[in-house]
PDB file of C-alpha atoms in Angstrom:
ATOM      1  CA  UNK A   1      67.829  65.919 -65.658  1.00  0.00           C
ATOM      2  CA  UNK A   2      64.421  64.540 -65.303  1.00  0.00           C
ATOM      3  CA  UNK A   3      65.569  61.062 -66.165  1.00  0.00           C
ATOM      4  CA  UNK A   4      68.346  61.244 -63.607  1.00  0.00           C
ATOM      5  CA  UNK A   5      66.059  61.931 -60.846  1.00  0.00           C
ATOM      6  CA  UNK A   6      63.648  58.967 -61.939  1.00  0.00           C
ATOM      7  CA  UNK A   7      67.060  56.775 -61.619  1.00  0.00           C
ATOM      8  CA  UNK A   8      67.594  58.201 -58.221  1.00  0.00           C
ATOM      9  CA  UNK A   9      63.890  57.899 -57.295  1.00  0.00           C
ATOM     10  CA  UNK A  10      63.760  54.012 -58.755  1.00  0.00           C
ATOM     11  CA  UNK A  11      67.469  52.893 -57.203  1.00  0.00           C
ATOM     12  CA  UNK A  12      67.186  54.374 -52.983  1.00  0.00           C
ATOM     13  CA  UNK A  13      64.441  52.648 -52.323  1.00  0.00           C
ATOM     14  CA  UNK A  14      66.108  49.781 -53.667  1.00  0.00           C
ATOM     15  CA  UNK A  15      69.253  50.370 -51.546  1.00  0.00           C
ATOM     16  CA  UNK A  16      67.384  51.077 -48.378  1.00  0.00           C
ATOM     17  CA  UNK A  17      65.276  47.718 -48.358  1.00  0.00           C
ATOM     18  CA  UNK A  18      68.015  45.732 -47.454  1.00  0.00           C
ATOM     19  CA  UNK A  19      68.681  47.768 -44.382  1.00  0.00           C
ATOM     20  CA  UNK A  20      65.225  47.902 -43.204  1.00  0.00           C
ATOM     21  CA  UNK A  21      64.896  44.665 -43.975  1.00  0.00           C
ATOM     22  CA  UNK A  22      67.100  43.458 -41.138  1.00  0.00           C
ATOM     23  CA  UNK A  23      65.635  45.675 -38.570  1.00  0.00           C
ATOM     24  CA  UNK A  24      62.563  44.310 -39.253  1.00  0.00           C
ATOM     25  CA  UNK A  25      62.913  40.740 -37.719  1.00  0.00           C
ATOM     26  CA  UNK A  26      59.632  40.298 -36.987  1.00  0.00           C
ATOM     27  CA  UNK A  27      55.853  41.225 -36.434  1.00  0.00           C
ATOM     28  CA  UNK A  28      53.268  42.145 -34.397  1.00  0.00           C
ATOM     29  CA  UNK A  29      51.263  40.032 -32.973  1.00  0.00           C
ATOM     30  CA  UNK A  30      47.857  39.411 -34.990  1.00  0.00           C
ATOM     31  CA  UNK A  31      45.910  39.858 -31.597  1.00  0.00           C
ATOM     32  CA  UNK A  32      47.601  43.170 -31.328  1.00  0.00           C
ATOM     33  CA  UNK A  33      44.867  45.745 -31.488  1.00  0.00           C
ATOM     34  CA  UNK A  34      44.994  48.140 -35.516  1.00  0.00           C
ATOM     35  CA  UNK A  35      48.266  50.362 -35.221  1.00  0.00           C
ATOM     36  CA  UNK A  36      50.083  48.562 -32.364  1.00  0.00           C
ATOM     37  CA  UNK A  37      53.519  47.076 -32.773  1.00  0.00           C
ATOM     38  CA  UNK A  38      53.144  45.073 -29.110  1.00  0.00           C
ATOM     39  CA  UNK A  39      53.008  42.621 -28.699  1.00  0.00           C
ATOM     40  CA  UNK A  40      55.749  41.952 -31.099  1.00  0.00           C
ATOM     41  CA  UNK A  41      56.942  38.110 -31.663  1.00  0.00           C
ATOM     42  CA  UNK A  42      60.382  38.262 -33.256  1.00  0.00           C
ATOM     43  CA  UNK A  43      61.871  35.381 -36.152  1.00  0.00           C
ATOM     44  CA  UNK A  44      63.183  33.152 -33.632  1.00  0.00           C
ATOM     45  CA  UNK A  45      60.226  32.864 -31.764  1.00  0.00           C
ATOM     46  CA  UNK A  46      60.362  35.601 -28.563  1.00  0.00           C
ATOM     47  CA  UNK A  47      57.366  37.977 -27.868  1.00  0.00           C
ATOM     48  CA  UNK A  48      58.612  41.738 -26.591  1.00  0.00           C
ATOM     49  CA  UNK A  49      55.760  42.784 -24.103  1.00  0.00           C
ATOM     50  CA  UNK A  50      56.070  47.068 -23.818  1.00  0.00           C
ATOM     51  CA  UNK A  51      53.765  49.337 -22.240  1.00  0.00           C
ATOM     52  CA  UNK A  52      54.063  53.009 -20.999  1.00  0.00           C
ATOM     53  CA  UNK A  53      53.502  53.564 -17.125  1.00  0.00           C
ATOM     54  CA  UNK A  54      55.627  56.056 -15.747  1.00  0.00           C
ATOM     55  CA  UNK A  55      54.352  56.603 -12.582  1.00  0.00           C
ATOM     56  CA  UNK A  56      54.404  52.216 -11.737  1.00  0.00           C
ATOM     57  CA  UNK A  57      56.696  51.133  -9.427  1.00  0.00           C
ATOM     58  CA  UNK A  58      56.310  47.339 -10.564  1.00  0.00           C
ATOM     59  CA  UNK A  59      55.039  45.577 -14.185  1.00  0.00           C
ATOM     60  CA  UNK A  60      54.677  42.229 -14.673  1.00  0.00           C
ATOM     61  CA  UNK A  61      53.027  39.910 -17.563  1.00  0.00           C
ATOM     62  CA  UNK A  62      51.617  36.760 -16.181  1.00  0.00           C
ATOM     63  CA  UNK A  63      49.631  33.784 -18.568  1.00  0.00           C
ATOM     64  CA  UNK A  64      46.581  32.908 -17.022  1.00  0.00           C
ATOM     65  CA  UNK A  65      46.749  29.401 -16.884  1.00  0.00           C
ATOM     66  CA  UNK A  66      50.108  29.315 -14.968  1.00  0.00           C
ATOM     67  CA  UNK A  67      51.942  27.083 -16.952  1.00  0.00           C
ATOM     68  CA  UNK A  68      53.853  27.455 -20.300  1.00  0.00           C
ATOM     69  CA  UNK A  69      54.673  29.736 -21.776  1.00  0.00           C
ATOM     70  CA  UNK A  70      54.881  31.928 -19.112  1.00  0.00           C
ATOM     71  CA  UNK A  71      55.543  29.769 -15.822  1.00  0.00           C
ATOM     72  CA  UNK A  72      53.686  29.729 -12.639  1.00  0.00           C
ATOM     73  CA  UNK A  73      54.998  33.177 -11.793  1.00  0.00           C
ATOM     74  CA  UNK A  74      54.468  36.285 -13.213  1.00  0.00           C
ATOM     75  CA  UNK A  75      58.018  37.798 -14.969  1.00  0.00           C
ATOM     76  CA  UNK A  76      59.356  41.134 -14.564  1.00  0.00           C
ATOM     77  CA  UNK A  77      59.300  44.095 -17.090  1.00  0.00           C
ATOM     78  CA  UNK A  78      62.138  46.201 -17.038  1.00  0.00           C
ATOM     79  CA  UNK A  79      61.608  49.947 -17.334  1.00  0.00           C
ATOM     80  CA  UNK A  80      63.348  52.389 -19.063  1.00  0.00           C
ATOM     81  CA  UNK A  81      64.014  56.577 -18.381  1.00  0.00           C
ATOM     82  CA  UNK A  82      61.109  57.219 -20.439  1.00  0.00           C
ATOM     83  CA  UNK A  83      58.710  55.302 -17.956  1.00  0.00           C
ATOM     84  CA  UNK A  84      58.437  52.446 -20.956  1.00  0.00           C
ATOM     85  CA  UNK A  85      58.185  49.047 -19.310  1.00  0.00           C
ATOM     86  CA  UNK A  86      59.604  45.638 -21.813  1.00  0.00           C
ATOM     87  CA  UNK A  87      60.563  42.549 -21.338  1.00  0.00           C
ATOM     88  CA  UNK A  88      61.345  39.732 -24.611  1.00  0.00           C
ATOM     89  CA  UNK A  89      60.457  35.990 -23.890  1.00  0.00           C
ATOM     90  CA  UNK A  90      60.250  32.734 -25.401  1.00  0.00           C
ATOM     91  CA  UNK A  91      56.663  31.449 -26.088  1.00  0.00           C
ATOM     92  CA  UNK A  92      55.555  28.381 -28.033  1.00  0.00           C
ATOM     93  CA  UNK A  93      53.295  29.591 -30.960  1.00  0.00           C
ATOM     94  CA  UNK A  94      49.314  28.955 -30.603  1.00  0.00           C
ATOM     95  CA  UNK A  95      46.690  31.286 -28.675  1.00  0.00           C
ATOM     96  CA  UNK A  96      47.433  32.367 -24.998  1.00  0.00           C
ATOM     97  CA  UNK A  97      45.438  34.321 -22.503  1.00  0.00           C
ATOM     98  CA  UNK A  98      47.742  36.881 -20.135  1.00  0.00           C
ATOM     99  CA  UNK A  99      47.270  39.539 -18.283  1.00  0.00           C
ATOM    100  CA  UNK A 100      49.779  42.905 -17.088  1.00  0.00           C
ATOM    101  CA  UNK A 101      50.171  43.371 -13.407  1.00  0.00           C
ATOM    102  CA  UNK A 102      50.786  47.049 -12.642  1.00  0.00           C
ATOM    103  CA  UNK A 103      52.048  47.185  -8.891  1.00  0.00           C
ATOM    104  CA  UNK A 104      50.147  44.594  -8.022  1.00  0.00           C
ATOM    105  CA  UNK A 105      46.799  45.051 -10.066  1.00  0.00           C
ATOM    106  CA  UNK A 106      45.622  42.784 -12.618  1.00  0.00           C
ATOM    107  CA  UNK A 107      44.874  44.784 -15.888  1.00  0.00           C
ATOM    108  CA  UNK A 108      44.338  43.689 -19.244  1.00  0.00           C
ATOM    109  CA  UNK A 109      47.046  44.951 -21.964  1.00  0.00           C
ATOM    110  CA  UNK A 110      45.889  48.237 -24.240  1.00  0.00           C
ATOM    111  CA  UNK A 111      48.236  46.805 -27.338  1.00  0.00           C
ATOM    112  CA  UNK A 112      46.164  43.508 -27.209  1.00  0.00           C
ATOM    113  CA  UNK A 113      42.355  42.983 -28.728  1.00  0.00           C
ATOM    114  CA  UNK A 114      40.603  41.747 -25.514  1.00  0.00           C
ATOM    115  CA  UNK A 115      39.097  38.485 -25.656  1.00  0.00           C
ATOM    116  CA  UNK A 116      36.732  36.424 -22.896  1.00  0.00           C
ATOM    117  CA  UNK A 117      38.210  33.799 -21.205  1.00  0.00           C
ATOM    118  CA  UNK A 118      39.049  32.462 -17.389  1.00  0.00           C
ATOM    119  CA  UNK A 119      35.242  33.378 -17.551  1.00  0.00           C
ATOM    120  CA  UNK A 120      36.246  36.860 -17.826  1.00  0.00           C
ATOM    121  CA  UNK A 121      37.474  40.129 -20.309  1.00  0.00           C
ATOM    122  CA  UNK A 122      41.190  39.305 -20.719  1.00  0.00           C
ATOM    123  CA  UNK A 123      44.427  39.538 -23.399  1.00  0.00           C
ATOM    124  CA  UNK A 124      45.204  37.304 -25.773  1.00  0.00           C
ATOM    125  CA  UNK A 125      48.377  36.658 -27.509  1.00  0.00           C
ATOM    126  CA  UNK A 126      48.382  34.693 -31.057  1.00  0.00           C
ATOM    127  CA  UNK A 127      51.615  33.499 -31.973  1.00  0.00           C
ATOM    128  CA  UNK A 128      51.140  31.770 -35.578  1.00  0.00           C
ATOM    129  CA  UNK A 129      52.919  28.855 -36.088  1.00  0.00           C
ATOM    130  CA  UNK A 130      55.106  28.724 -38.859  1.00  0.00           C
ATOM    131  CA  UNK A 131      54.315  25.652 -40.583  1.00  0.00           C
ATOM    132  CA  UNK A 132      50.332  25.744 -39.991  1.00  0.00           C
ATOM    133  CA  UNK A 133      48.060  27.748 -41.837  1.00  0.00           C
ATOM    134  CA  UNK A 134      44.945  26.450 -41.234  1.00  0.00           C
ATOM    135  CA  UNK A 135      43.806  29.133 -39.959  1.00  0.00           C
ATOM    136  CA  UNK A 136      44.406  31.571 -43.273  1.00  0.00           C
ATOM    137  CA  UNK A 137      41.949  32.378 -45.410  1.00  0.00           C
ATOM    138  CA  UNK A 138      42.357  30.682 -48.457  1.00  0.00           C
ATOM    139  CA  UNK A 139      40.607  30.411 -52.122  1.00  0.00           C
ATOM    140  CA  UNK A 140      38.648  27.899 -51.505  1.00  0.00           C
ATOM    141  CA  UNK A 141      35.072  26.989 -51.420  1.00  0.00           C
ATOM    142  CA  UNK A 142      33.686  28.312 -47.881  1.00  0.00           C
ATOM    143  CA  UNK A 143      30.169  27.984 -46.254  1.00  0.00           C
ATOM    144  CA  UNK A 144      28.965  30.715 -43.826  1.00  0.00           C
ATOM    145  CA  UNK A 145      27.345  30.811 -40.315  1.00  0.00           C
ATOM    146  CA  UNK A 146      24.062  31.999 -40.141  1.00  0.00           C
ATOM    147  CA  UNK A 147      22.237  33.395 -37.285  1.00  0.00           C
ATOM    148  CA  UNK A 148      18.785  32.393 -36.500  1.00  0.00           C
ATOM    149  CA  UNK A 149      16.088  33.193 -33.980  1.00  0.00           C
ATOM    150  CA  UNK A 150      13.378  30.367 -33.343  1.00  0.00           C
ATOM    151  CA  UNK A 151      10.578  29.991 -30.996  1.00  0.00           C
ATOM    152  CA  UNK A 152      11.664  27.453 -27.793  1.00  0.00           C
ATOM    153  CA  UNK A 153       8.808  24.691 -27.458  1.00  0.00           C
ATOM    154  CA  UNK A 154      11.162  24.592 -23.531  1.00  0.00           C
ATOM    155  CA  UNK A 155      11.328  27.538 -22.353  1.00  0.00           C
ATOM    156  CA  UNK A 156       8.704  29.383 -24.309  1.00  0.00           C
ATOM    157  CA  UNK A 157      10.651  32.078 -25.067  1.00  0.00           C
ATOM    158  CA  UNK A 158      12.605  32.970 -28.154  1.00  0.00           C
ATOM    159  CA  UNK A 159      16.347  32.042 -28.885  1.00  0.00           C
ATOM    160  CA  UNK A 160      19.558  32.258 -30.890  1.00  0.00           C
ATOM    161  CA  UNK A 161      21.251  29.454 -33.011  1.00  0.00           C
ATOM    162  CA  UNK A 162      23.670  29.533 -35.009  1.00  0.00           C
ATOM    163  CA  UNK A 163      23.989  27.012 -38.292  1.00  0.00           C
ATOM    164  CA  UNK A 164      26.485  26.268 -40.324  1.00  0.00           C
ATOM    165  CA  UNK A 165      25.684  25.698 -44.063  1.00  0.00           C
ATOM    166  CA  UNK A 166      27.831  24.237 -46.507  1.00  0.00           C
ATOM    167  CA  UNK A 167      28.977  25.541 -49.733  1.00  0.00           C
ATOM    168  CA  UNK A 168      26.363  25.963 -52.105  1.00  0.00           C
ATOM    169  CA  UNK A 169      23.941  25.038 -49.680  1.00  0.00           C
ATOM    170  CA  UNK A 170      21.057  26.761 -50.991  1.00  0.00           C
ATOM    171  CA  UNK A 171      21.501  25.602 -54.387  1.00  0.00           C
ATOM    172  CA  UNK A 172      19.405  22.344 -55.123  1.00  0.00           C
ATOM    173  CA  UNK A 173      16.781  23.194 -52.020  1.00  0.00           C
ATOM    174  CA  UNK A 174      13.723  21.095 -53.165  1.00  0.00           C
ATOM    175  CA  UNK A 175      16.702  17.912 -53.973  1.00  0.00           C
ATOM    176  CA  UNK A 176      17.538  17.657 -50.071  1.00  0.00           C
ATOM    177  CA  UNK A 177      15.574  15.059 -48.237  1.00  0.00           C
ATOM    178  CA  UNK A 178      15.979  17.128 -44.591  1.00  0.00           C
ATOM    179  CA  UNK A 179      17.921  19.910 -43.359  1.00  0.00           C
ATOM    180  CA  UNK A 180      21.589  20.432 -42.517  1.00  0.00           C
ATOM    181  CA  UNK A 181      21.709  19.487 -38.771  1.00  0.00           C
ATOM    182  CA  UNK A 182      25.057  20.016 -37.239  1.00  0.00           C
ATOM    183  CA  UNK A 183      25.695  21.409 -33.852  1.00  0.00           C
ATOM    184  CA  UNK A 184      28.389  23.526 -33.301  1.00  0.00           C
ATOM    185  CA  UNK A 185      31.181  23.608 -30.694  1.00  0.00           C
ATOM    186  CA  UNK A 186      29.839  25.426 -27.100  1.00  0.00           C
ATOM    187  CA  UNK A 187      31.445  28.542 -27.387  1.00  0.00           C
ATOM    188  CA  UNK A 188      30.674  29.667 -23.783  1.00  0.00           C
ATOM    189  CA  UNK A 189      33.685  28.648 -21.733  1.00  0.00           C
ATOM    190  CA  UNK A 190      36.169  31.031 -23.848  1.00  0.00           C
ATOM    191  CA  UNK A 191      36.055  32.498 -27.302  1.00  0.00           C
ATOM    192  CA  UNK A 192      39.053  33.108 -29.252  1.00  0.00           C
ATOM    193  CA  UNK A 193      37.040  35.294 -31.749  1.00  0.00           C
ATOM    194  CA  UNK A 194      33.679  36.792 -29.965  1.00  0.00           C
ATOM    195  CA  UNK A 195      30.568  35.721 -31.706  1.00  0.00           C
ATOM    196  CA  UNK A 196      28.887  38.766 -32.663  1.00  0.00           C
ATOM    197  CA  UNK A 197      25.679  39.822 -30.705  1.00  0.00           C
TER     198      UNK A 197
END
């Protein structure tokens, strides 16, 4: 009896993958905040936008930058008798700020981590693309950013850097002739990943 129920234990799950399998055509959307399934880009390459607002007369998802993916005008979300608003588009992969508009307001979307750019708090949507994966952590040597304070001979005041240092950078110290001196890209007009404060 006992081994008959390990059989049965060992074969439904077994049966059942294939079936879930094919409802699950898709992902969410790594700049989806823990726990959300929207944004949700499906296998060929469509994002389903969904947000609960029962009492809106009007949603919309607009891209800030007015151009592709999402056109120069905002597109409609269609609600359902629950008060849950979706719509499913076409979107090239890569990183794009958007924003909801509920009747008429802009608002930034709950199911997305918020990021700042358009010089202001907004959503981001990252569709990976799926041949590139330079952006995956991988098993390779890595260096690190470090965080620094110095004293400003300018302004007098004290101030943040930030450095990168190589792999195995402080190995061999006393062989380097001068330090590592390499600026790194201005972060300030938009930041895909917030530098921490």
């Amino acid at each position: 009896m006992i081994i008959k129920l390990f059989y049965i234990a060992l074969i439904i799950p077994l049966i059942l993958q294939p079936a879930y399998a094919q409802l699950k055509n898709g992902f969410p959307a790594p700049s989806s905040v823990p726990n959300s399934e929207y944004p949700y880009i499906h296998s060929d390459g469509k994002v389903t936008f969904r947000i609960k607002a029962p009492s809106a007369k009007r949603v919309q998802v607009m891209g800030r930058d007015n151009k592709i993916p999402f056109g120069e005008k905002p597109i409609d979300l269609i609600r359902n008798e629950d008060g849950v608003w979706t719509v499913t588009i076409p979107i090239n992969p890569g990183f794009h700020y958007y924003q909801l508009i509920i009747d008429g307001t802009p608002v930034n979307d709950p199911a997305s981590k918020t990021y700042f750019g358009w010089a202001q708090a907004t959503s981001g949507l990252e569709i990976p693309h799926p041949q590139v994966d330079f952006d995956k952590a991988k098993r390779v040597p890595s260096g690190e950013v470090r965080e620094r304070w110095y004293h400003s001979q300018v302004t007098g005041e004290l101030r943040r850097v930030f450095v990168y240092t190589p792999p195995d950078y402080n190995r061999h110290l006393h062989k380097r002739k001068r330090p590592l001196s390499k600026p790194l890209p201005h972060w300030g007009r938009g930041l895909k990943t917030p530098i921490p404060s």
